[in-house]
mmCIF file of C-alpha atoms and ligand atoms in Angstrom:
data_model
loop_
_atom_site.group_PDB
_atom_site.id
_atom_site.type_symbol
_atom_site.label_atom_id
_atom_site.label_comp_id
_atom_site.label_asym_id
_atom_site.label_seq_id
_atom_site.Cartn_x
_atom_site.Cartn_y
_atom_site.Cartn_z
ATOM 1 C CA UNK U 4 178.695 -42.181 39.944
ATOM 2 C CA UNK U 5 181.959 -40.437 40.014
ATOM 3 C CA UNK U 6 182.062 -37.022 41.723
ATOM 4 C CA UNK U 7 185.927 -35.916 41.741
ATOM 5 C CA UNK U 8 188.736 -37.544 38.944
ATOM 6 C CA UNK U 9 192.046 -36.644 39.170
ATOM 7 C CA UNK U 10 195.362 -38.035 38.019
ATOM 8 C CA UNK U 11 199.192 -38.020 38.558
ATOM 9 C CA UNK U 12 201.823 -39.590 35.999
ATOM 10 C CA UNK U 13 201.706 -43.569 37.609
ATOM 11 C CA UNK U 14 197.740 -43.418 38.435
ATOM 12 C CA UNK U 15 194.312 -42.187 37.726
ATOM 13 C CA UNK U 16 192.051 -41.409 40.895
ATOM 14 C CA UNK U 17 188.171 -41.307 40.996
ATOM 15 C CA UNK U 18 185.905 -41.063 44.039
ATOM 16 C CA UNK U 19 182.706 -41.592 43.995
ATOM 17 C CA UNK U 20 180.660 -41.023 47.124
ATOM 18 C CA UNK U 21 181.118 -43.916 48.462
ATOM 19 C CA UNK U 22 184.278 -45.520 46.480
ATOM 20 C CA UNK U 23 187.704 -45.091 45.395
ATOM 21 C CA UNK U 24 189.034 -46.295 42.190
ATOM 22 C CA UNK U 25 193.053 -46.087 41.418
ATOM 23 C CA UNK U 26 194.129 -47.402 38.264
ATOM 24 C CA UNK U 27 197.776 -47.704 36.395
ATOM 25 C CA UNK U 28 198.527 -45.177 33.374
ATOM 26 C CA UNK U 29 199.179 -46.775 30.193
ATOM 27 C CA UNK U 30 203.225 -46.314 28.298
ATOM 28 C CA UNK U 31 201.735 -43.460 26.086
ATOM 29 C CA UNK U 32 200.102 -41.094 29.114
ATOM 30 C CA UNK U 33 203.773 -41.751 30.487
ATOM 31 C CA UNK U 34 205.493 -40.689 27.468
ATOM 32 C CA UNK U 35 203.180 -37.534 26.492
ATOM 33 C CA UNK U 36 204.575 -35.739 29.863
ATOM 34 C CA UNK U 37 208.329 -34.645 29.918
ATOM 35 C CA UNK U 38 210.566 -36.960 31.200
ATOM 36 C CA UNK U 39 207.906 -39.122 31.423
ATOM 37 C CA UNK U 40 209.575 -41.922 29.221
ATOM 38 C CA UNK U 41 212.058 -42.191 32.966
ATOM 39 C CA UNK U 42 209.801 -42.866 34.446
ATOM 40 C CA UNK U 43 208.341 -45.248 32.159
ATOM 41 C CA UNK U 44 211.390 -47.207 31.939
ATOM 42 C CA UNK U 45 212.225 -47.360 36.026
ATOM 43 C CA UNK U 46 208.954 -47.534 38.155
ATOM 44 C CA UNK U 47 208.520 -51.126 37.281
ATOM 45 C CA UNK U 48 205.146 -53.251 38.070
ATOM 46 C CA UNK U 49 202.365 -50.573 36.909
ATOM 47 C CA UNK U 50 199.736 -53.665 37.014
ATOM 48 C CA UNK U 51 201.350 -55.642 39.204
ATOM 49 C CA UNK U 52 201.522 -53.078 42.218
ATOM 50 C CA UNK U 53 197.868 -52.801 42.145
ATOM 51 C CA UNK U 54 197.154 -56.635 42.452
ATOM 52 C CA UNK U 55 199.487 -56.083 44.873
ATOM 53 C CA UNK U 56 197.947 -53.330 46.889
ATOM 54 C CA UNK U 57 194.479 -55.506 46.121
ATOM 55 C CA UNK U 58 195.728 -58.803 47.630
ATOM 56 C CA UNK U 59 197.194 -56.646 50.548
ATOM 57 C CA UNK U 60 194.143 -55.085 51.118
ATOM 58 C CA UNK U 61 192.032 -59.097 51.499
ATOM 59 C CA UNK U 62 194.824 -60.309 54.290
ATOM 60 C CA UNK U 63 194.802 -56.737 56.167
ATOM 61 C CA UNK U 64 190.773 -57.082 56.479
ATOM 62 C CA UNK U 65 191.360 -59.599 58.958
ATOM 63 C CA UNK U 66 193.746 -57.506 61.146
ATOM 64 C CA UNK U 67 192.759 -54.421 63.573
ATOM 65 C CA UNK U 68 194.564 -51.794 61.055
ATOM 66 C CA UNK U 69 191.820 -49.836 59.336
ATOM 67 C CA UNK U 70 192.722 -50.097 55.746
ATOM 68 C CA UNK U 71 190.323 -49.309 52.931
ATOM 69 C CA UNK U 72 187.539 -51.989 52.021
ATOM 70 C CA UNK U 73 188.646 -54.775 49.300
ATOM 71 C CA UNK U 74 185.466 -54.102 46.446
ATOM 72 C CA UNK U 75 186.548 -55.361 43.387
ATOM 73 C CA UNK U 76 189.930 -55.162 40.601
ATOM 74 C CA UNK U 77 190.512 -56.088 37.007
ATOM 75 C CA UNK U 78 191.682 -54.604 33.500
ATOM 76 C CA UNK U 79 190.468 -51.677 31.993
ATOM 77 C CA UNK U 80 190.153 -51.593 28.524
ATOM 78 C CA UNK U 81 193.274 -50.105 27.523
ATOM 79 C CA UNK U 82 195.437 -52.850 29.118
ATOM 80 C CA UNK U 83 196.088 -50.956 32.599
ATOM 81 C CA UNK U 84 194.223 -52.301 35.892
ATOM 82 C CA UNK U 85 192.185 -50.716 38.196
ATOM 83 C CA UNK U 86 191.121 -51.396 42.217
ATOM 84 C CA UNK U 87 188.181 -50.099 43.463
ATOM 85 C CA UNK U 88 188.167 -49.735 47.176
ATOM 86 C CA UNK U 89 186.069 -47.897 49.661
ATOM 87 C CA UNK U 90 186.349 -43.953 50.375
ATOM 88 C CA UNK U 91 187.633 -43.650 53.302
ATOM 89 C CA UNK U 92 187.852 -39.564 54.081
ATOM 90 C CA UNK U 93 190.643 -37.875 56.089
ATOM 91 C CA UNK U 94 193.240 -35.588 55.555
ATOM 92 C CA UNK U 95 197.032 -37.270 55.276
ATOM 93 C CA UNK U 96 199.343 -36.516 57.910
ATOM 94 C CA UNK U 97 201.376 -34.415 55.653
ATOM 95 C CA UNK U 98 198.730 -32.054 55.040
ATOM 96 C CA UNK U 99 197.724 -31.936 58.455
ATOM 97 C CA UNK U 100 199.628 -29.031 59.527
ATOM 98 C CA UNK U 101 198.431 -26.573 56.411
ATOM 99 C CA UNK U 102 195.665 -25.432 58.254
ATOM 100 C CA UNK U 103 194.211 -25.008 61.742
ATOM 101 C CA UNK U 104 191.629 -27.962 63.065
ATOM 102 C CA UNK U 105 191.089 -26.754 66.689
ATOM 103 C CA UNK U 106 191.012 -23.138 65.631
ATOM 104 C CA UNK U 107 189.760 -21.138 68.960
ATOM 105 C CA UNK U 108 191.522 -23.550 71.102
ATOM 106 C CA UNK U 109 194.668 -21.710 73.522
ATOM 107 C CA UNK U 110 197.989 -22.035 71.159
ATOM 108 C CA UNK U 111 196.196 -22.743 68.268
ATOM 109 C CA UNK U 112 196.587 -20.306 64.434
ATOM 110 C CA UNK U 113 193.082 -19.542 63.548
ATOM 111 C CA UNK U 114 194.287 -18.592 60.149
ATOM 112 C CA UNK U 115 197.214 -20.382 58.242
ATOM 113 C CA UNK U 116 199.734 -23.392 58.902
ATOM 114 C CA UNK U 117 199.302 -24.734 62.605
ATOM 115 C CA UNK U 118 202.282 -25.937 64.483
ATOM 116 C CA UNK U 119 200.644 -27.677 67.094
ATOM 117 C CA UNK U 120 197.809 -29.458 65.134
ATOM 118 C CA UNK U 121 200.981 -30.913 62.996
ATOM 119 C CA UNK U 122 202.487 -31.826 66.546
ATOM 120 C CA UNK U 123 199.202 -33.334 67.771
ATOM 121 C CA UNK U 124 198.312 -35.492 65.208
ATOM 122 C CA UNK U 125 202.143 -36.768 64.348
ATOM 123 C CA UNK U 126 202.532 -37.794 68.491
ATOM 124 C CA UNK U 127 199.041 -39.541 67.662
ATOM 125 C CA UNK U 128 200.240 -41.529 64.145
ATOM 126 C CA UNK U 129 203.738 -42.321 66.132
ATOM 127 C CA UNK U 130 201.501 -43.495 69.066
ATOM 128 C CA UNK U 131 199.013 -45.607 66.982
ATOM 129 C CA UNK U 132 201.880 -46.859 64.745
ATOM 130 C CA UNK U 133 203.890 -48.263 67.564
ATOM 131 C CA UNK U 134 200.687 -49.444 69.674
ATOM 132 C CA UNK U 135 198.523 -51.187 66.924
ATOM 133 C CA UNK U 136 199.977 -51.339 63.317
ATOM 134 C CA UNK U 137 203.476 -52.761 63.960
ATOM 135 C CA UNK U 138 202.162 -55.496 66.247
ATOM 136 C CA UNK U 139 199.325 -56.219 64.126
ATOM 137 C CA UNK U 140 202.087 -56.340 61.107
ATOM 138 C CA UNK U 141 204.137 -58.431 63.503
ATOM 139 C CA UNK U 142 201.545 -60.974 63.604
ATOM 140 C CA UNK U 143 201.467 -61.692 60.060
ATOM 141 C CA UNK U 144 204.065 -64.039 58.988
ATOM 142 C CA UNK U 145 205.682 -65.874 55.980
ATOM 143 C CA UNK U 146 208.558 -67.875 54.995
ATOM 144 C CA UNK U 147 208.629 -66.328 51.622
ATOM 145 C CA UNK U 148 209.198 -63.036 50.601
ATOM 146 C CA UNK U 149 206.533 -60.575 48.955
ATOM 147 C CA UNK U 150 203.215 -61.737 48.595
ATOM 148 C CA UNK U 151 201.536 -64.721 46.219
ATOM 149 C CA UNK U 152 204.366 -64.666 44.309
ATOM 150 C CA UNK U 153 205.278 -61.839 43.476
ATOM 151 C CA UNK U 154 207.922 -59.315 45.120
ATOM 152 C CA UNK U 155 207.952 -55.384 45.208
ATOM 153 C CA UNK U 156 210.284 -54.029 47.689
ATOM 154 C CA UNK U 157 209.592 -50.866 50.147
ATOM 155 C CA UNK U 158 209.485 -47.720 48.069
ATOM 156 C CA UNK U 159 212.687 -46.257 49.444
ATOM 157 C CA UNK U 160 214.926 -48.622 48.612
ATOM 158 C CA UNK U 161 214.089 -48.783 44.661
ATOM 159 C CA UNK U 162 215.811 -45.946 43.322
ATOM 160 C CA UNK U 163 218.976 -47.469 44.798
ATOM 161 C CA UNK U 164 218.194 -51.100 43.640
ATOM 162 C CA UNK U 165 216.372 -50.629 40.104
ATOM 163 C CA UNK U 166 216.187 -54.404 38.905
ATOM 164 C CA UNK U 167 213.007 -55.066 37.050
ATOM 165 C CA UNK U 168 212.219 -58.672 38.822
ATOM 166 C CA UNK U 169 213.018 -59.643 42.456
ATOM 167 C CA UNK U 170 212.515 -63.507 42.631
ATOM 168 C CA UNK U 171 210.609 -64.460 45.696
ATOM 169 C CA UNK U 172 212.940 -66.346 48.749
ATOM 170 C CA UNK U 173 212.009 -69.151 50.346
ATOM 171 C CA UNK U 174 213.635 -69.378 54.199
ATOM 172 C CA UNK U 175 213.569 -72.380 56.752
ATOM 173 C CA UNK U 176 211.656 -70.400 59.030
ATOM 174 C CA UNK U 177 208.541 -68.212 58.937
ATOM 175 C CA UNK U 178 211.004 -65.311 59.881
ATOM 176 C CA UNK U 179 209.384 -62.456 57.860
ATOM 177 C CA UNK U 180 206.568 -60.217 58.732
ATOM 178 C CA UNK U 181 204.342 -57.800 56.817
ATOM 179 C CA UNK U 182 205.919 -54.711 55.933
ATOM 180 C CA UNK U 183 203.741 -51.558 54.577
ATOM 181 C CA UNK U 184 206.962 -50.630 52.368
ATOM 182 C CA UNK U 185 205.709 -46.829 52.183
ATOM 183 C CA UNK U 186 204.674 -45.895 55.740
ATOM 184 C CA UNK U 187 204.873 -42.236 55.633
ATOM 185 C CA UNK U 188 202.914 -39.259 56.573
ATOM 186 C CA UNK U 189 201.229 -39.500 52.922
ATOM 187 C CA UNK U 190 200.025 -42.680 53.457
ATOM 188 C CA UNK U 191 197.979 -42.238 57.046
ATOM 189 C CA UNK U 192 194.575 -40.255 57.008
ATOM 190 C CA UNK U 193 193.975 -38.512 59.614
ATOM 191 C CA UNK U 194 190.416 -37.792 61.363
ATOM 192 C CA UNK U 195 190.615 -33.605 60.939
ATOM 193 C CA UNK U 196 188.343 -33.548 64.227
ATOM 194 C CA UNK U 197 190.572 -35.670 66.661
ATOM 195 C CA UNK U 198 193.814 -35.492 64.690
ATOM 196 C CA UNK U 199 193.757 -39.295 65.220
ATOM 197 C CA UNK U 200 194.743 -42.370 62.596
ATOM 198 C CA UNK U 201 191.872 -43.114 60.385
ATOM 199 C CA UNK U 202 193.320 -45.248 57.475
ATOM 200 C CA UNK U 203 196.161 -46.367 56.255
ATOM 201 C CA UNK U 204 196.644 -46.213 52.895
ATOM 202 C CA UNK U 205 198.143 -47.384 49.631
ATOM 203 C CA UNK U 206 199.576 -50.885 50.338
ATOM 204 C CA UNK U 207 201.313 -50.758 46.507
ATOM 205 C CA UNK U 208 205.155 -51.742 48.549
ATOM 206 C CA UNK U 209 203.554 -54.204 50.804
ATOM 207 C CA UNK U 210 204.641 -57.624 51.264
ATOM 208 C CA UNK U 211 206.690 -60.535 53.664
ATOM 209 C CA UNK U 212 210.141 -59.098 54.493
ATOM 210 C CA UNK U 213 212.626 -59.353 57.376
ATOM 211 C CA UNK U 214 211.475 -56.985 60.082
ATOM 212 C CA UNK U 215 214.641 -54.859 59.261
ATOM 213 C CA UNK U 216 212.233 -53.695 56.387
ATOM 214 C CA UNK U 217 209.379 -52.369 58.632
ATOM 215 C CA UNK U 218 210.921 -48.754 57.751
ATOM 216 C CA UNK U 219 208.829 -45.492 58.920
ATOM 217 C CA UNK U 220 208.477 -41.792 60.150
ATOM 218 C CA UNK U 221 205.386 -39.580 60.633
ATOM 219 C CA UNK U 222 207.876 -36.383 59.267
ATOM 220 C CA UNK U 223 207.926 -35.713 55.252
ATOM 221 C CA UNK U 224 211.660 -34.826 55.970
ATOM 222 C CA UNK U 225 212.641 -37.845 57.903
ATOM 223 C CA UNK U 226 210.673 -39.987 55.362
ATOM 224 C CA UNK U 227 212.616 -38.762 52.721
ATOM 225 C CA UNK U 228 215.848 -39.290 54.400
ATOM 226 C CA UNK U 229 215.255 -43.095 54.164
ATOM 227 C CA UNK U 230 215.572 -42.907 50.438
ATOM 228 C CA UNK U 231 219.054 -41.864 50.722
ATOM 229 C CA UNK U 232 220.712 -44.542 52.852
ATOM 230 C CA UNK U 233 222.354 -46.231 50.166
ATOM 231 C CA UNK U 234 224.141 -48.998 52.408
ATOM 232 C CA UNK U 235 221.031 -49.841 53.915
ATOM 233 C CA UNK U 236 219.434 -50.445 51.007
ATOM 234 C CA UNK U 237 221.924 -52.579 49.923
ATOM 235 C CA UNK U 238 222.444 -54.468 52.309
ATOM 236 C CA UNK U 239 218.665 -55.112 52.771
ATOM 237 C CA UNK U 240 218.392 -56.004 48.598
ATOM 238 C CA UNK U 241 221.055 -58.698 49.284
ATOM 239 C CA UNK U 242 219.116 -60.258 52.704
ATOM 240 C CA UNK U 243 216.388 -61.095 49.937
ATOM 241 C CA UNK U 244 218.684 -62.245 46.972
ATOM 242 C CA UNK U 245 219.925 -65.865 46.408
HETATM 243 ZN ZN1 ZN E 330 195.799 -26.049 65.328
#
């Protein structure tokens, strides 16, 4: 039973009461938007990212990170794949700071944006971040980059480096870790009570890279910024090249 469907130009959303389903858009929803066809032709991997984010989602179950429960993923009908996961509620971090959650409480806005909820909960993401996801991810190592096979490299680095296929790398050494590869404030819910980490979400970028890769902020603005350090980027695309 779906309650709520709702859709952006890479993916269609439906929640259910109890699940979420994400699945990839096919060429033609791509090309009936403006400057769609771009798009089309540079965010590479529409299936693969969601095998991705499903295989990502079967190694994190046995780590301390709440991500969203594995249920099931396959092809839909028109050729574009889907991954049904559990709902997990919360409000992302970047929303966070829209509206009040403590209204009543000293400092607080009882109406409007809220400074110091946004505060709150970003010392709390930085806090959990540092405490339990990065060691967790630290735990979980490779000698090969990506994951199974294939490679799909942090978000922020792939408007600089637009190849369509990164070959895996093999290294002596089981010297990579896990990386999220798009750990921003839209991808951590937040409990709107205790302005605590519930979830982290959409694993899509995930995979075995050199720690160098492990690449976040809890700010929209600082996020952003990492999409614009061209020399890192490069530098990090050539770590993983032959
Ligand atoms: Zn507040």
């Amino acid at each position: 039973m779906t309650t709520e469907t709702w859709s952006t130009i890479h993916s269609v959303y439906e929640l259910s009461p109890t699940t979420f389903k994400k699945s990839s858009r096919p060429k033609e929803k791509y090309y009936a938007v403006k400057g769609g066809d771009a798009f089309y032709r540079t965010r590479h991997w529409k299936t693969e990212r969601i095998l991705n984010e499903a295989r990502a989602l079967l190694l994190l179950a046995k780590t301390k990170i709440p991500v969203p429960k594995f249920i099931r993923c396959g092809d839909n009908d028109d050729g574009t794949m889907f991954l049904e996961m559990s709902r997990e509620d919360g409000v992302e971090l970047s929303e966070v700071g829209k509206a009040c959650h403590m209204s009543g409480t000293v400092g607080h806005n009882y109406v409007g944006e809220c400074e110091n909820c946004k505060a709150i909960a970003q010392a709390n993401a930085k806090d959990f971040i540092q405490t339990i996801l990065l060691p967790e991810l630290a735990n979980l190592t490779s000698d090969t980059t990506g994951l199974d096979g294939f490679v799909i490299p942090p978000a922020w680095m792939l408007e600089t480096d637009t190849r369509s296929k990164w070959e895996p790398v093999t290294f002596s050494d089981p010297v990579l870790i896990f990386i999220h590869g798009d750990l921003g404030p839209s991808n951590l819910l937040m409990d709107p009570k205790t302005l605590t980490v519930k979830c982290v979400i959409d694993w899509e970028n995930s995979g075995y890279f050199h720690p160098e890769f492990q690449k976040w902020e809890v700010d929209m603005g600082r996020y952003y910024a990492l999409y614009t350090e061209r020399n890192i980027h490069l530098e990090l695309a050539s770590s993983i090249t032959l």
